Amino acid sequence: MIALSLIGIGTGNPDHLTRAAEAAMRAADLILLPRKRAETAELLDLRATICAAVVGATARTATFDVPERDPGPPYLDGVEAWHDAIAAAWRDSIARHLPDGGRVALLVWGDPSLYDSSLRIAARLGAGAQRVTVGVVPGITSLQALAAAHAVPLTALGAPLLVTTGRRLAAEGWPAGVETVAVMLDSGCAFERLDPSGTMVWWGAYLGMAQQSLLAGPLAELAPTIRDERTLLRARHGWIMDCYLLRRDAAHAAASGR
């Protein structure tokens, strides 16, 4: 039997860990640490630092290589195949280090509930010989960290919030019927394709980390600045995680939905 805990660890600040997260880490027989491209080694190092700070020298960790996703179309087919490959990497690592079963923890950036596929990948583990149960320890999301960093509410008064991806925003434009849109996973700066009239943007990268970068103001003025800042930061650090909040005044939001 494998008891897998998906532990949300926030957005890079060890202070984002909840007491429940710390307890789950200490209870684990094995903590799996993902290793991606060489330029993202900082993310692996940060997870290892968190393990050392919470569990100490007794922490039993194992590093596994995360397969690369085929970037070619169709997108969803590529993602499904990629998730299959990641599940296989989890399964192989668990079998190697815990052949008799036990408690396994995975440290998930942000929270497993929001644009993270750890739960979908974990569901694939049941196909193996070992029985797997999955539990989730919630963490601070990037959107919570973004709103806190800018000291701005995610929602307008009595109004809905729509959370979407850069891919959808680029393909479909401003969603109808909403004034506020939170955008994640936008490597292509989809905000540049929007009519910026009456729109404010709150953008943040490396939220909660020492290299945190924030920009806020009218989208018409900041769109090129955000693009340039993303390019600069990616070149400097080798990777970037960012998200942003867009809010239109009611008149422009209504006009965009027609």
CSV table of C-alpha atoms in Angstrom, one decimal:
chain,number,residue,atom,x,y,z
A,1,MET,CA,0.0,0.0,0.0
A,2,ILE,CA,1.3,3.5,-0.9
A,3,ALA,CA,-0.2,6.5,0.8
A,4,LEU,CA,0.6,9.5,-1.3
A,5,SER,CA,0.4,13.0,0.0
A,6,LEU,CA,0.4,16.0,-2.4
A,7,ILE,CA,1.6,18.9,-0.3
A,8,GLY,CA,1.0,22.4,-1.5
A,9,ILE,CA,4.1,24.4,-0.5
A,10,GLY,CA,3.1,27.9,-1.7
A,11,THR,CA,5.1,29.9,-4.2
A,12,GLY,CA,8.7,29.7,-3.0
A,13,ASN,CA,8.6,31.1,0.5
A,14,PRO,CA,9.2,28.5,3.2
A,15,ASP,CA,7.0,30.6,5.5
A,16,HIS,CA,4.0,29.7,3.2
A,17,LEU,CA,4.0,26.2,4.6
A,18,THR,CA,1.1,25.3,6.8
A,19,ARG,CA,1.4,23.3,10.0
A,20,ALA,CA,-0.4,20.5,8.2
A,21,ALA,CA,2.1,20.5,5.4
A,22,GLU,CA,5.0,20.3,7.9
A,23,ALA,CA,3.3,17.4,9.7
A,24,ALA,CA,2.7,15.5,6.5
A,25,MET,CA,6.4,16.0,5.5
A,26,ARG,CA,7.6,14.6,8.8
A,27,ALA,CA,5.3,11.7,8.6
A,28,ALA,CA,6.5,10.7,5.1
A,29,ASP,CA,8.8,7.7,4.6
A,30,LEU,CA,9.9,9.2,1.3
A,31,ILE,CA,9.7,12.7,-0.2
A,32,LEU,CA,10.0,12.7,-4.0
A,33,LEU,CA,11.8,15.7,-5.5
A,34,PRO,CA,11.3,16.5,-9.2
A,35,ARG,CA,14.4,17.4,-11.3
A,36,LYS,CA,13.6,19.3,-14.6
A,37,ARG,CA,16.0,21.1,-16.9
A,38,ALA,CA,19.4,22.2,-15.7
A,39,GLU,CA,18.3,25.9,-15.7
A,40,THR,CA,15.5,25.1,-13.2
A,41,ALA,CA,17.9,23.6,-10.6
A,42,GLU,CA,16.9,26.4,-8.3
A,43,LEU,CA,13.5,24.9,-7.9
A,44,LEU,CA,15.0,21.5,-6.9
A,45,ASP,CA,17.3,23.3,-4.5
A,46,LEU,CA,14.5,25.1,-2.9
A,47,ARG,CA,12.5,21.9,-2.3
A,48,ALA,CA,15.6,20.3,-0.8
A,49,THR,CA,16.1,23.3,1.5
A,50,ILE,CA,12.5,23.1,2.7
A,51,CYS,CA,12.9,19.4,3.4
A,52,ALA,CA,16.1,20.1,5.4
A,53,ALA,CA,14.4,22.9,7.4
A,54,VAL,CA,11.2,21.0,8.2
A,55,VAL,CA,12.4,17.4,8.6
A,56,GLY,CA,16.1,17.8,9.2
A,57,ALA,CA,18.8,15.3,8.6
A,58,THR,CA,16.3,12.4,8.9
A,59,ALA,CA,14.5,13.4,5.7
A,60,ARG,CA,14.6,10.6,3.2
A,61,THR,CA,14.4,12.1,-0.3
A,62,ALA,CA,14.6,10.7,-3.8
A,63,THR,CA,15.1,12.8,-6.9
A,64,PHE,CA,13.5,11.8,-10.2
A,65,ASP,CA,13.8,13.3,-13.7
A,66,VAL,CA,10.7,14.9,-15.0
A,67,PRO,CA,10.0,13.9,-18.7
A,68,GLU,CA,9.8,16.6,-21.3
A,69,ARG,CA,6.5,17.4,-22.9
A,70,ASP,CA,6.2,17.2,-26.7
A,71,PRO,CA,5.4,20.8,-27.6
A,72,GLY,CA,3.8,19.8,-30.9
A,73,PRO,CA,0.1,19.8,-31.6
A,74,PRO,CA,-2.5,18.6,-30.7
A,75,TYR,CA,-1.9,20.2,-27.3
A,76,LEU,CA,-4.1,18.1,-25.1
A,77,ASP,CA,-2.9,14.8,-26.6
A,78,GLY,CA,0.7,15.9,-25.8
A,79,VAL,CA,-0.3,16.7,-22.2
A,80,GLU,CA,-2.0,13.4,-21.7
A,81,ALA,CA,1.1,11.5,-23.0
A,82,TRP,CA,3.3,13.7,-20.8
A,83,HIS,CA,1.2,12.9,-17.7
A,84,ASP,CA,1.5,9.2,-18.5
A,85,ALA,CA,5.3,9.5,-18.6
A,86,ILE,CA,5.4,11.5,-15.3
A,87,ALA,CA,3.2,8.9,-13.6
A,88,ALA,CA,5.6,6.2,-14.8
A,89,ALA,CA,8.5,8.1,-13.3
A,90,TRP,CA,6.7,8.4,-10.0
A,91,ARG,CA,5.9,4.7,-10.0
A,92,ASP,CA,9.4,3.6,-10.8
A,93,SER,CA,10.9,5.9,-8.1
A,94,ILE,CA,8.5,4.7,-5.4
A,95,ALA,CA,9.0,1.0,-6.3
A,96,ARG,CA,12.8,1.5,-6.2
A,97,HIS,CA,12.9,3.3,-2.8
A,98,LEU,CA,9.8,1.9,-1.1
A,99,PRO,CA,9.3,-1.6,-2.5
A,100,ASP,CA,7.3,-2.7,0.6
A,101,GLY,CA,5.0,0.4,0.5
A,102,GLY,CA,4.7,3.3,2.9
A,103,ARG,CA,4.0,7.0,3.0
A,104,VAL,CA,5.2,9.2,0.1
A,105,ALA,CA,5.1,13.0,-0.2
A,106,LEU,CA,5.3,15.2,-3.2
A,107,LEU,CA,5.9,18.9,-2.7
A,108,VAL,CA,3.6,20.8,-5.1
A,109,TRP,CA,4.4,24.3,-6.1
A,110,GLY,CA,1.4,26.5,-5.1
A,111,ASP,CA,-1.6,24.3,-4.5
A,112,PRO,CA,-2.6,21.0,-6.2
A,113,SER,CA,-6.1,22.4,-6.9
A,114,LEU,CA,-5.2,25.2,-9.2
A,115,TYR,CA,-3.8,24.6,-12.7
A,116,ASP,CA,-1.6,21.8,-11.4
A,117,SER,CA,-1.9,18.2,-12.7
A,118,SER,CA,-0.5,16.3,-9.7
A,119,LEU,CA,-3.9,14.9,-8.9
A,120,ARG,CA,-4.5,13.8,-12.5
A,121,ILE,CA,-1.1,12.2,-12.6
A,122,ALA,CA,-1.6,10.5,-9.2
A,123,ALA,CA,-4.9,9.0,-10.5
A,124,ARG,CA,-2.8,7.0,-13.0
A,125,LEU,CA,-0.8,5.3,-10.3
A,126,GLY,CA,-3.6,2.9,-9.5
A,127,ALA,CA,-2.8,0.9,-12.6
A,128,GLY,CA,0.3,-0.5,-11.0
A,129,ALA,CA,0.6,-3.6,-8.7
A,130,GLN,CA,0.6,-1.5,-5.5
A,131,ARG,CA,-2.6,0.0,-4.1
A,132,VAL,CA,-2.4,3.8,-3.9
A,133,THR,CA,-4.4,6.2,-1.7
A,134,VAL,CA,-4.1,10.0,-2.4
A,135,GLY,CA,-4.4,12.8,0.1
A,136,VAL,CA,-4.0,16.6,-0.4
A,137,VAL,CA,-2.6,19.2,1.9
A,138,PRO,CA,-3.6,22.5,0.5
A,139,GLY,CA,-1.2,25.4,0.0
A,140,ILE,CA,-1.1,29.0,-0.8
A,141,THR,CA,-1.9,29.6,-4.5
A,142,SER,CA,0.0,32.0,-6.8
A,143,LEU,CA,-3.2,34.0,-7.1
A,144,GLN,CA,-3.4,34.5,-3.3
A,145,ALA,CA,0.3,35.5,-3.3
A,146,LEU,CA,-0.3,37.9,-6.2
A,147,ALA,CA,-3.2,39.6,-4.5
A,148,ALA,CA,-1.3,39.9,-1.2
A,149,ALA,CA,1.8,41.2,-2.8
A,150,HIS,CA,-0.2,44.0,-4.5
A,151,ALA,CA,-2.6,44.5,-1.6
A,152,VAL,CA,-5.5,44.2,-4.0
A,153,PRO,CA,-8.7,42.0,-3.8
A,154,LEU,CA,-9.1,39.3,-6.4
A,155,THR,CA,-12.7,40.2,-7.0
A,156,ALA,CA,-14.6,43.4,-7.6
A,157,LEU,CA,-17.5,44.2,-5.2
A,158,GLY,CA,-20.2,41.6,-5.7
A,159,ALA,CA,-18.7,40.5,-9.0
A,160,PRO,CA,-17.3,37.1,-10.3
A,161,LEU,CA,-13.7,36.2,-11.0
A,162,LEU,CA,-12.7,34.1,-14.0
A,163,VAL,CA,-9.4,32.2,-13.8
A,164,THR,CA,-8.0,31.1,-17.2
A,165,THR,CA,-4.8,30.4,-19.1
A,166,GLY,CA,-2.8,32.5,-21.5
A,167,ARG,CA,-3.6,30.0,-24.2
A,168,ARG,CA,-7.3,30.5,-23.8
A,169,LEU,CA,-7.1,34.3,-23.5
A,170,ALA,CA,-5.0,34.5,-26.7
A,171,ALA,CA,-7.5,32.3,-28.6
A,172,GLU,CA,-10.8,33.6,-27.3
A,173,GLY,CA,-10.1,37.2,-26.1
A,174,TRP,CA,-11.7,38.8,-23.1
A,175,PRO,CA,-14.3,36.4,-21.6
A,176,ALA,CA,-17.8,37.7,-21.8
A,177,GLY,CA,-19.7,38.7,-18.7
A,178,VAL,CA,-16.8,39.3,-16.3
A,179,GLU,CA,-14.9,42.4,-15.2
A,180,THR,CA,-12.0,40.5,-13.6
A,181,VAL,CA,-9.8,37.9,-15.2
A,182,ALA,CA,-6.9,36.0,-13.5
A,183,VAL,CA,-4.4,34.6,-16.0
A,184,MET,CA,-1.9,31.8,-15.4
A,185,LEU,CA,0.5,29.8,-17.7
A,186,ASP,CA,0.9,32.7,-20.1
A,187,SER,CA,4.3,32.3,-21.8
A,188,GLY,CA,3.2,34.3,-24.9
A,189,CYS,CA,2.0,37.5,-23.2
A,190,ALA,CA,-1.6,37.1,-24.3
A,191,PHE,CA,-2.5,40.4,-22.7
A,192,GLU,CA,-0.9,42.2,-25.6
A,193,ARG,CA,-3.7,40.9,-27.9
A,194,LEU,CA,-6.4,42.6,-25.9
A,195,ASP,CA,-7.9,46.0,-26.3
A,196,PRO,CA,-6.4,47.6,-23.2
A,197,SER,CA,-9.0,50.4,-22.9
A,198,GLY,CA,-10.2,50.8,-19.3
A,199,THR,CA,-8.1,47.8,-18.1
A,200,MET,CA,-5.8,47.6,-15.1
A,201,VAL,CA,-3.2,44.9,-14.7
A,202,TRP,CA,-1.4,43.5,-11.6
A,203,TRP,CA,1.5,41.3,-12.6
A,204,GLY,CA,3.9,39.3,-10.5
A,205,ALA,CA,6.8,36.9,-11.0
A,206,TYR,CA,8.6,34.7,-8.5
A,207,LEU,CA,6.0,35.5,-6.0
A,208,GLY,CA,7.1,35.1,-2.4
A,209,MET,CA,10.7,34.5,-3.4
A,210,ALA,CA,13.7,36.8,-3.0
A,211,GLN,CA,13.7,37.8,-6.7
A,212,GLN,CA,10.0,38.7,-6.6
A,213,SER,CA,9.1,41.3,-9.3
A,214,LEU,CA,5.8,43.3,-9.4
A,215,LEU,CA,4.2,45.7,-11.8
A,216,ALA,CA,0.8,47.3,-11.6
A,217,GLY,CA,-1.0,50.0,-13.6
A,218,PRO,CA,-3.0,50.6,-16.8
A,219,LEU,CA,-2.5,47.8,-19.3
A,220,ALA,CA,-2.1,50.3,-22.1
A,221,GLU,CA,1.0,51.6,-20.5
A,222,LEU,CA,2.4,48.5,-18.9
A,223,ALA,CA,2.0,45.8,-21.6
A,224,PRO,CA,5.4,46.3,-23.3
A,225,THR,CA,7.1,46.8,-19.9
A,226,ILE,CA,5.8,43.5,-18.7
A,227,ARG,CA,7.0,41.7,-21.8
A,228,ASP,CA,10.4,43.2,-21.5
A,229,GLU,CA,10.6,42.4,-17.8
A,230,ARG,CA,9.6,38.7,-18.5
A,231,THR,CA,12.3,38.4,-21.1
A,232,LEU,CA,15.0,40.0,-18.8
A,233,LEU,CA,14.1,37.8,-15.8
A,234,ARG,CA,13.9,34.6,-17.8
A,235,ALA,CA,17.4,35.3,-19.3
A,236,ARG,CA,18.7,36.1,-15.8
A,237,HIS,CA,17.3,33.1,-13.9
A,238,GLY,CA,16.8,30.5,-16.7
A,239,TRP,CA,13.1,30.1,-15.8
A,240,ILE,CA,10.1,32.2,-14.8
A,241,MET,CA,6.8,31.7,-13.1
A,242,ASP,CA,4.4,34.5,-13.3
A,243,CYS,CA,0.7,35.3,-13.3
A,244,TYR,CA,-1.5,38.4,-13.5
A,245,LEU,CA,-4.9,39.9,-12.7
A,246,LEU,CA,-6.8,42.0,-15.2
A,247,ARG,CA,-9.7,44.2,-14.3
A,248,ARG,CA,-11.9,46.3,-16.7
A,249,ASP,CA,-14.3,49.0,-15.8
A,250,ALA,CA,-17.9,47.8,-16.1
A,251,ALA,CA,-18.5,49.7,-19.4
A,252,HIS,CA,-15.5,48.2,-21.2
A,253,ALA,CA,-16.2,44.8,-19.8
A,254,ALA,CA,-19.8,44.9,-21.1
A,255,ALA,CA,-18.7,46.1,-24.5
A,256,SER,CA,-16.1,43.3,-24.8
A,257,GLY,CA,-18.9,40.7,-24.3
A,258,ARG,CA,-21.0,41.9,-27.2
